[in-house]
Amino acid sequence: MSRVSLIIPCYRDAATIARALESVYRQTRPVEEVIVVIDCSPETKEIERVLKVFPHVVLIKHAVNLGLAATRNTGVKAATGDIVTFLDADDELHPQKIELQAQLMDGDSAATCAVQKVFPGRAPCVPSVYHGSGRVRTVTSTGRMLLANYLTGASLMIPKALIDRVAGYDTSLRSCEDYDLWLRLLESGVKVRKLDRPLYIYHINPTGLSKDLQSISYWELEVLQRYFARREKLGYGAQYVWAWWMLKHLVRAEANCHAELKARTETNIETLQGSALLRWGLKALNGSRVLSLCAVLK
């Protein structure tokens, strides 16, 4: 049987790390190794006090803050298992998460799952036990991923050899490093099997990194820029991918009344190459009732 190493990157998570670890130790299929990597956190002492209750955890501490991508890479490098998986320190796992995802693994594939989003003050609403294998969708190309990152990075389970083959997470990315990794894995020939069970429980943090809308929008475009830079022939469809993301960012800015993001997106539209018609269409939608309706529906 394969050895599974579970990696938990940790920063300001002293208040939630115990909940995360408790969910790991409730697994119906235990992992062989749990690695916590503290990224030079101001809460390091508090986190270490919590970890005393979990003596089997492998603890690694960064001397300087390196960011989430580098922290995950540190865990992967230290892992002794032939399969690695992840858990953010403010989230938790359904008890069958490891068991059901491990059943999808083979030498050239990665596994992910659906996600249950939990708002502050709420409890997860998922079945205590899943019966049957559930539906599995296999993703083999970057196609739809160019329009939206619909694979959850934190729920990734993958042979260590495959993530090493693409050199892990890109440490120059301060956000969207999971989106970039998915694209590079798919480009390298890795098949991704997504289980429809919500086995990863994502606790929404109103002050978390994912809520910095201007930053995340910037890094989404940076990931796409790097993707297209790796392609010798972009094809006519590339400009439509860019236009789609411009539209998404306009809707995001409208839905959140984010003036700075709107201004940045308007600038990006002006630099959109290849089609004056696309630029005209985006400008026409900007500020229109259609855009407002999209923002409400979002």
XYZ file of C-alpha atoms in Angstrom:
298
model
C 0.000 0.000 0.000
C 1.223 3.503 -0.835
C 2.477 5.791 1.914
C 0.614 9.113 2.096
C 2.236 12.254 3.477
C -0.140 15.094 4.388
C 1.293 18.631 4.351
C -0.162 21.563 6.299
C 1.298 25.013 5.532
C 0.815 27.281 8.523
C 1.067 31.026 9.140
C -1.454 32.867 11.331
C -3.339 29.703 12.221
C -2.837 29.105 15.941
C -6.599 29.309 16.490
C -7.498 26.718 13.838
C -4.583 24.280 13.489
C -5.984 21.922 16.161
C -9.286 21.606 14.269
C -7.389 20.839 11.067
C -5.237 18.174 12.720
C -8.184 16.586 14.517
C -9.849 16.108 11.127
C -6.679 14.401 9.868
C -6.602 11.955 12.772
C -10.290 11.086 12.257
C -9.599 9.678 8.785
C -10.975 6.236 7.948
C -7.768 5.655 6.015
C -4.959 7.118 8.163
C -2.044 8.912 6.546
C 1.457 7.655 7.272
C 2.951 11.101 7.842
C 1.714 14.566 8.844
C 4.036 17.508 8.147
C 3.337 21.017 9.463
C 5.432 23.794 7.913
C 5.371 27.119 9.784
C 6.237 29.976 7.437
C 8.045 32.257 9.923
C 4.747 33.022 11.654
C 4.311 35.678 14.362
C 2.231 32.978 16.090
C 4.975 30.323 16.025
C 5.089 29.831 19.810
C 1.309 29.520 20.035
C 1.259 27.013 17.154
C 4.009 24.957 18.801
C 1.977 24.803 22.014
C -0.962 23.381 20.074
C 1.278 20.834 18.337
C 2.395 19.372 21.676
C -0.985 17.611 21.728
C -0.060 15.971 18.393
C 3.370 14.434 19.091
C 3.607 12.475 15.837
C 3.522 15.594 13.657
C 6.728 16.417 11.780
C 7.375 20.131 12.363
C 9.417 22.306 10.001
C 9.973 26.042 10.565
C 11.080 28.617 8.013
C 13.594 31.167 9.303
C 12.097 33.805 6.972
C 8.647 34.186 5.449
C 8.660 32.586 1.989
C 4.975 32.475 1.049
C 2.468 29.688 0.505
C 4.009 28.170 -2.625
C 7.448 27.778 -1.045
C 5.901 26.467 2.178
C 4.088 23.710 0.307
C 7.287 22.903 -1.600
C 9.158 22.558 1.697
C 6.596 19.991 2.828
C 6.804 18.067 -0.444
C 10.606 17.965 -0.267
C 10.509 16.630 3.307
C 7.774 14.053 2.623
C 8.770 10.395 2.850
C 5.523 9.115 1.333
C 5.201 8.282 -2.347
C 1.895 10.201 -2.392
C 1.463 13.739 -1.051
C -1.701 15.630 -0.195
C -2.457 18.970 1.422
C -4.641 20.720 3.980
C -4.675 24.428 4.774
C -4.402 25.047 8.505
C -7.739 26.881 8.725
C -9.699 24.164 6.902
C -10.600 20.539 7.666
C -11.203 17.195 5.987
C -14.231 14.936 5.808
C -13.355 11.644 7.595
C -13.339 9.712 4.290
C -11.294 12.218 2.303
C -8.036 10.282 2.213
C -9.741 6.910 1.748
C -11.907 7.932 -1.210
C -9.259 9.972 -3.003
C -6.601 7.285 -2.542
C -8.865 4.870 -4.427
C -8.532 7.099 -7.508
C -4.752 7.090 -7.568
C -2.460 5.424 -10.060
C 1.021 6.228 -11.268
C 0.122 8.944 -13.791
C -2.870 10.680 -12.211
C -3.742 13.165 -9.503
C -6.972 13.269 -7.503
C -9.097 16.115 -6.235
C -12.629 16.453 -4.872
C -15.537 18.822 -4.469
C -15.434 21.427 -1.708
C -17.895 22.427 0.995
C -17.641 26.161 1.717
C -18.436 27.111 5.316
C -19.166 30.713 6.278
C -18.042 32.153 9.637
C -20.257 31.018 12.501
C -21.653 28.088 10.513
C -20.941 24.360 10.790
C -20.164 22.056 7.849
C -23.226 20.433 6.289
C -21.995 17.169 4.773
C -23.014 13.529 5.324
C -21.094 11.822 8.107
C -20.607 8.769 5.871
C -20.618 8.436 2.087
C -21.838 5.183 0.569
C -20.734 4.164 -2.897
C -17.861 5.504 -4.929
C -19.481 8.700 -6.214
C -19.086 10.184 -9.674
C -15.614 10.846 -11.024
C -14.717 13.218 -13.833
C -11.336 12.865 -15.525
C -9.632 16.028 -16.784
C -6.897 15.485 -19.374
C -6.374 18.912 -20.971
C -6.169 22.581 -20.033
C -9.247 23.412 -22.185
C -11.904 24.594 -19.731
C -9.271 25.411 -17.112
C -8.282 28.417 -19.220
C -11.706 29.905 -18.533
C -11.941 29.090 -14.810
C -9.935 27.286 -12.171
C -12.541 24.701 -11.205
C -10.067 22.327 -9.510
C -9.361 23.019 -5.836
C -5.636 23.181 -5.176
C -5.796 22.488 -1.451
C -7.605 19.178 -2.050
C -4.852 17.852 -4.326
C -3.554 14.306 -3.850
C -0.721 13.331 -6.178
C 2.254 10.981 -6.485
C 5.303 12.839 -5.226
C 7.173 11.910 -8.411
C 4.632 13.786 -10.557
C 4.766 17.025 -8.596
C 8.569 16.793 -8.552
C 8.520 16.319 -12.329
C 7.080 19.825 -12.813
C 9.323 21.317 -10.074
C 6.460 21.843 -7.628
C 4.743 25.159 -6.977
C 6.108 28.320 -8.612
C 7.503 30.331 -5.691
C 7.462 33.591 -7.659
C 3.642 33.560 -7.534
C 2.168 35.189 -4.439
C -1.334 33.943 -5.272
C -2.980 31.503 -7.714
C -0.009 29.140 -7.389
C -2.479 26.241 -7.334
C -4.028 27.354 -10.655
C -0.571 27.519 -12.206
C 0.300 24.053 -10.887
C -2.867 22.491 -12.312
C -2.105 23.929 -15.754
C 1.495 22.692 -15.712
C 0.469 19.243 -14.478
C -2.112 18.900 -17.257
C 0.411 20.139 -19.835
C 2.850 17.474 -18.635
C 0.322 14.702 -19.304
C -1.017 14.160 -15.790
C -4.665 13.058 -15.645
C -6.737 14.680 -12.904
C -9.618 12.699 -11.411
C -12.189 14.835 -9.620
C -14.592 13.127 -7.216
C -17.966 14.824 -6.815
C -18.020 14.286 -3.023
C -17.340 17.463 -0.975
C -14.541 15.949 1.080
C -12.575 19.163 1.614
C -14.173 21.629 4.046
C -13.129 25.188 3.247
C -13.736 27.716 6.016
C -14.203 31.141 4.461
C -11.955 33.724 6.090
C -13.186 37.296 5.422
C -9.634 38.623 5.849
C -7.869 35.795 4.014
C -5.598 36.017 0.986
C -8.381 34.930 -1.374
C -10.386 38.044 -0.443
C -7.755 40.465 -1.809
C -9.640 40.865 -5.075
C -7.193 43.159 -6.828
C -4.234 40.943 -5.976
C -5.919 37.688 -6.960
C -7.106 39.220 -10.248
C -3.551 40.328 -11.015
C -2.103 36.880 -10.336
C -4.805 35.116 -12.363
C -3.669 37.078 -15.401
C -0.014 36.438 -14.563
C -0.657 32.677 -14.531
C -2.362 32.910 -17.930
C 0.471 35.070 -19.280
C 2.973 32.384 -18.293
C 0.787 29.646 -19.744
C 0.587 31.333 -23.136
C 4.319 32.142 -23.028
C 4.962 28.388 -22.918
C 2.951 27.797 -26.099
C 4.608 28.111 -29.494
C 1.300 28.627 -31.292
C -1.377 30.538 -29.434
C -4.136 30.225 -31.989
C -6.936 32.685 -32.579
C -8.738 31.594 -29.403
C -6.161 33.111 -27.046
C -7.605 36.604 -27.413
C -11.045 35.276 -26.457
C -9.585 33.732 -23.308
C -8.113 37.114 -22.366
C -11.400 38.876 -23.140
C -13.291 36.349 -21.003
C -11.053 37.110 -18.015
C -11.443 40.861 -18.572
C -15.207 40.348 -18.427
C -14.921 38.224 -15.273
C -12.868 40.929 -13.586
C -15.358 43.631 -14.571
C -18.156 41.539 -13.015
C -16.024 40.927 -9.908
C -15.347 44.655 -9.537
C -19.031 45.511 -10.042
C -20.225 42.859 -7.563
C -17.831 44.089 -4.872
C -17.941 47.845 -5.662
C -14.169 47.664 -6.148
C -13.124 50.870 -7.930
C -9.407 50.023 -8.077
C -10.007 46.634 -9.684
C -12.396 48.215 -12.170
C -9.823 50.848 -13.124
C -7.073 48.247 -13.540
C -9.335 46.070 -15.700
C -10.275 49.026 -17.889
C -6.550 49.613 -18.454
C -6.068 45.948 -19.317
C -8.893 46.120 -21.852
C -7.107 48.969 -23.634
C -4.040 46.763 -24.072
C -6.022 43.736 -25.297
C -4.470 42.787 -28.605
C -5.897 41.214 -31.714
C -9.462 42.434 -31.981
C -10.886 45.936 -31.855
C -14.349 44.350 -31.795
C -13.597 42.542 -28.527
C -12.321 45.757 -26.950
C -15.423 47.599 -28.113
C -17.701 44.883 -26.736
C -16.053 44.915 -23.307
C -16.221 48.700 -23.134
C -19.902 48.590 -24.087
C -20.627 46.064 -21.328
C -18.698 48.052 -18.729
C -21.221 49.998 -16.674
C -24.198 48.521 -18.533
C -27.292 46.972 -16.977
C -26.158 43.597 -18.295
C -22.947 43.843 -16.250
C -24.923 44.905 -13.172
C -27.246 41.917 -13.598
C -24.260 39.559 -13.938
C -22.822 41.017 -10.740
C -26.095 40.436 -8.879
C -26.358 36.851 -10.147
C -22.738 36.179 -9.203
